[in-house]
Short mmCIF file of C-alpha atoms and ligand atoms in Angstrom, two decimals:
data_model
loop_
_atom_site.label_atom_id
_atom_site.label_comp_id
_atom_site.label_asym_id
_atom_site.label_seq_id
_atom_site.Cartn_x
_atom_site.Cartn_y
_atom_site.Cartn_z
CA MET A 29 126.91 64.20 53.52
CA ASP A 30 128.25 64.44 57.10
CA GLY A 31 130.89 66.79 58.24
CA PRO A 32 131.02 70.37 59.43
CA ALA A 33 128.61 72.96 58.22
CA LEU A 34 129.94 75.27 55.33
CA ASP A 35 128.77 78.74 55.71
CA SER A 36 129.08 79.73 51.89
CA THR A 37 126.74 79.02 49.09
CA HIS A 38 128.64 76.74 46.93
CA ARG A 39 128.63 73.78 44.19
CA TYR A 40 130.73 70.87 44.89
CA GLU A 41 131.29 68.27 42.02
CA PRO A 42 133.43 65.14 42.69
CA GLY A 43 136.30 64.16 40.58
CA GLU A 44 138.25 61.10 39.64
CA ALA A 45 141.19 59.98 41.94
CA GLY A 46 144.69 61.59 40.91
CA TRP A 47 143.22 64.89 39.94
CA THR A 48 144.03 67.99 41.82
CA PRO A 49 140.80 69.86 42.77
CA LEU A 50 140.01 73.37 41.35
CA LEU A 51 138.52 76.02 43.50
CA LEU A 52 136.42 77.98 40.74
CA LEU A 53 135.99 81.88 41.59
CA HIS A 54 133.55 83.79 39.39
CA GLY A 55 133.58 87.34 38.21
CA THR A 56 131.14 90.28 39.45
CA GLY A 57 127.52 89.27 38.69
CA GLY A 58 128.34 85.57 38.30
CA ASP A 59 127.50 82.68 40.71
CA GLU A 60 128.57 79.24 41.71
CA ASN A 61 127.20 77.72 38.39
CA ASP A 62 129.30 79.86 35.93
CA LEU A 63 132.61 78.57 35.98
CA LEU A 64 131.53 74.79 36.26
CA PRO A 65 131.78 74.39 32.35
CA LEU A 66 135.22 76.08 32.30
CA GLY A 67 136.44 73.53 35.17
CA ARG A 68 135.35 70.55 33.22
CA MET A 69 137.11 71.94 30.18
CA VAL A 70 140.36 72.53 31.74
CA ALA A 71 140.55 69.47 34.05
CA PRO A 72 137.88 67.06 32.99
CA GLY A 73 138.69 64.78 36.07
CA ALA A 74 139.18 67.25 38.71
CA PRO A 75 136.80 67.68 41.73
CA LEU A 76 135.20 71.11 41.46
CA LEU A 77 134.44 73.29 44.42
CA SER A 78 132.80 76.61 43.66
CA PRO A 79 131.54 79.16 46.06
CA ARG A 80 129.40 82.09 45.39
CA GLY A 81 130.80 85.63 46.34
CA LYS A 82 129.08 86.71 49.63
CA VAL A 83 129.13 90.46 48.72
CA LEU A 84 126.17 92.08 46.54
CA GLU A 85 126.93 95.17 44.43
CA GLY A 86 123.59 96.36 42.88
CA GLY A 87 122.49 92.62 43.35
CA MET A 88 125.56 91.16 41.70
CA PRO A 89 127.59 88.77 43.65
CA ARG A 90 131.22 89.54 44.21
CA PHE A 91 133.93 88.24 46.41
CA PHE A 92 134.62 91.65 48.10
CA SER A 93 133.04 95.12 48.32
CA ARG A 94 135.05 97.93 46.45
CA LEU A 95 134.78 101.67 46.71
CA ALA A 96 134.60 102.04 42.88
CA GLU A 97 135.44 100.41 39.70
CA GLY A 98 139.24 99.61 40.28
CA VAL A 99 139.49 101.34 43.68
CA PHE A 100 139.81 98.85 46.53
CA ASP A 101 139.35 98.99 50.41
CA GLU A 102 142.32 96.92 51.33
CA ALA A 103 140.99 96.00 54.94
CA GLU A 104 137.96 94.57 53.12
CA VAL A 105 139.80 92.64 50.58
CA ALA A 106 142.17 91.12 53.23
CA ALA A 107 139.17 90.17 55.58
CA ARG A 108 137.47 88.53 52.47
CA ALA A 109 140.55 86.63 51.43
CA ASP A 110 140.75 85.25 55.05
CA GLU A 111 137.23 84.42 55.20
CA LEU A 112 137.44 82.59 51.74
CA ALA A 113 140.65 80.74 52.87
CA ASP A 114 138.72 79.62 55.93
CA PHE A 115 135.93 78.31 53.85
CA ILE A 116 138.52 76.35 51.58
CA GLU A 117 139.96 74.58 54.64
CA ALA A 118 136.44 73.62 56.04
CA ALA A 119 135.27 72.42 52.48
CA ARG A 120 138.49 70.52 52.43
CA ASP A 121 137.58 68.68 55.59
CA ARG A 122 134.08 68.24 54.26
CA TYR A 123 134.79 66.70 51.14
CA GLY A 124 138.17 65.01 51.95
CA LEU A 125 139.89 67.03 49.46
CA ALA A 126 143.60 67.79 48.61
CA SER A 127 144.88 71.79 48.38
CA PRO A 128 142.98 73.21 45.31
CA VAL A 129 144.28 75.05 42.73
CA ALA A 130 142.30 78.38 42.26
CA LEU A 131 141.18 79.13 38.99
CA GLY A 132 139.47 82.81 39.04
CA PHE A 133 138.33 85.14 36.60
CA SER A 134 138.27 88.93 37.33
CA ASN A 135 136.94 89.57 40.57
CA GLY A 136 137.42 85.67 41.50
CA ALA A 137 141.07 86.00 40.26
CA ASN A 138 141.67 89.30 42.44
CA ILE A 139 140.19 87.36 45.58
CA ALA A 140 142.49 84.34 44.61
CA ALA A 141 145.46 86.84 44.46
CA ALA A 142 144.51 88.12 47.77
CA ILE A 143 144.40 84.65 49.31
CA LEU A 144 147.96 84.12 47.78
CA TYR A 145 149.24 87.20 49.51
CA ARG A 146 147.71 86.05 52.83
CA ARG A 147 147.08 82.38 53.11
CA PRO A 148 148.91 80.75 50.18
CA ARG A 149 149.24 77.46 52.07
CA VAL A 150 145.42 76.68 51.60
CA LEU A 151 146.12 76.80 47.75
CA ALA A 152 148.23 74.38 45.55
CA GLY A 153 148.70 77.24 42.96
CA ALA A 154 146.55 79.48 41.10
CA ILE A 155 145.16 80.49 37.55
CA LEU A 156 144.47 84.22 37.41
CA ILE A 157 142.49 85.33 34.49
CA ARG A 158 142.27 89.41 34.22
CA ALA A 159 143.74 89.97 37.70
CA MET A 160 145.06 93.14 39.24
CA VAL A 161 146.77 94.62 42.09
CA THR A 162 144.42 94.81 45.09
CA LEU A 163 146.77 94.96 47.92
CA GLU A 164 149.90 97.35 47.91
CA ALA A 165 151.88 95.62 50.45
CA ALA A 166 154.05 92.53 49.73
CA PRO A 167 152.52 88.94 49.99
CA ARG A 168 153.09 88.27 53.76
CA GLU A 169 153.78 84.63 53.50
CA PRO A 170 156.26 82.91 51.11
CA LEU A 171 154.75 81.09 48.24
CA ASP A 172 157.27 78.35 48.14
CA GLY A 173 157.18 77.59 44.42
CA ARG A 174 153.48 77.29 43.97
CA PRO A 175 152.74 77.73 40.27
CA VAL A 176 150.79 80.49 39.33
CA LEU A 177 149.48 81.47 35.78
CA VAL A 178 148.53 85.17 35.34
CA LEU A 179 146.61 85.65 31.98
CA SER A 180 146.14 89.29 30.95
CA GLY A 181 144.31 90.71 28.03
CA ALA A 182 146.33 92.72 25.68
CA SER A 183 143.24 95.13 25.05
CA ASP A 184 141.60 94.78 28.32
CA PRO A 185 139.96 98.07 29.20
CA LEU A 186 139.77 97.57 32.79
CA ILE A 187 143.31 96.48 33.67
CA PRO A 188 146.45 98.41 32.64
CA ALA A 189 149.33 96.11 31.55
CA GLU A 190 151.71 97.66 33.85
CA ASN A 191 149.13 96.97 36.82
CA ALA A 192 148.80 93.16 35.79
CA GLY A 193 152.75 93.18 35.46
CA ARG A 194 153.24 94.45 39.11
CA LEU A 195 150.91 91.44 40.45
CA ALA A 196 152.96 89.17 38.56
CA ASP A 197 156.24 90.56 39.81
CA ALA A 198 155.10 90.78 43.58
CA LEU A 199 153.89 87.04 43.39
CA GLU A 200 157.26 86.03 41.90
CA ARG A 201 159.36 87.97 44.55
CA ALA A 202 157.28 86.26 47.08
CA GLY A 203 158.50 82.97 45.80
CA GLY A 204 155.85 81.81 43.37
CA ARG A 205 156.87 80.06 40.04
CA VAL A 206 154.91 82.91 37.95
CA SER A 207 154.05 82.58 34.37
CA HIS A 208 152.65 85.85 33.12
CA ARG A 209 150.97 85.62 29.62
CA THR A 210 149.37 88.59 27.56
CA LEU A 211 146.69 86.97 25.01
CA PRO A 212 145.15 88.92 22.38
CA ALA A 213 141.92 89.56 24.15
CA GLY A 214 139.97 92.11 26.13
CA HIS A 215 138.47 91.59 29.62
CA GLY A 216 136.41 88.55 28.76
CA LEU A 217 137.42 85.03 28.69
CA THR A 218 138.69 83.48 25.39
CA GLN A 219 139.48 80.11 23.88
CA GLY A 220 143.10 81.12 24.39
CA ASP A 221 142.47 81.44 28.11
CA VAL A 222 140.93 78.22 28.05
CA ALA A 223 143.88 76.18 26.14
CA THR A 224 146.52 78.05 28.17
CA ALA A 225 144.95 77.29 31.54
CA ARG A 226 144.40 73.55 30.40
CA ASP A 227 148.13 73.40 29.30
CA PHE A 228 149.30 74.91 32.60
CA LEU A 229 147.25 72.40 34.59
CA ALA A 230 148.48 69.41 32.53
CA ALA A 231 152.25 70.48 32.96
CA GLU A 232 151.98 71.40 36.79
CA PHE A 233 149.28 69.18 38.16
CA PRO A 234 149.69 66.00 35.80
CA ASN A 235 147.24 63.47 37.01
C1 MLT B 329 137.25 93.87 40.71
O1 MLT B 329 136.46 94.87 41.49
O2 MLT B 329 137.64 92.84 41.42
C2 MLT B 329 137.94 94.20 39.48
O3 MLT B 329 137.44 95.53 39.23
C3 MLT B 329 137.21 93.19 38.74
C4 MLT B 329 135.81 93.42 38.41
O4 MLT B 329 134.93 92.83 39.01
O5 MLT B 329 135.35 94.05 37.52
#
């Protein structure tokens, strides 16, 4: 296909007219193929854009490097969020896409949240599955009513409920229309996540 070169390994699957594109962001150790089936389940006709995280941790792709489990280098998170926002803009040009809704899991949800903190205008909204706070300062631009679904697991061993709650509150204070649901789940994806994400997209981004 003609157009500017894109500097990230990624998958792109075209969709049908009228569907809002999904930006699929995998968890640690995943890749650009991982979330394509989830994307198809929650939005069967949507164009799917799925980049691979550019950082390796012990050979496992991620979207930013970290100091330790749950311990973040904010400058690194911010720089990687900006880099991914640039990729989204270039991919929109290349494939002729509207602003996507991010659908991120774990590390992918964290980078999606960081984009909302720094460059919210590149996204139409976001579904953040098992996300936590990675940037302590408030979002630096208004979210202007963008719909955001935060899905937490009641027995997630990695993310304290208080932490996910702080993230949801910060996004809401910045002007996001945030819905925070806590599911009977751990850190992993469940059918409850799939059903809740599908219902959110059907309500907020009807095609
Ligand atoms: C992160 O590093 O983004 C979070 O700890 C989630 C993870 O990848 O385990």
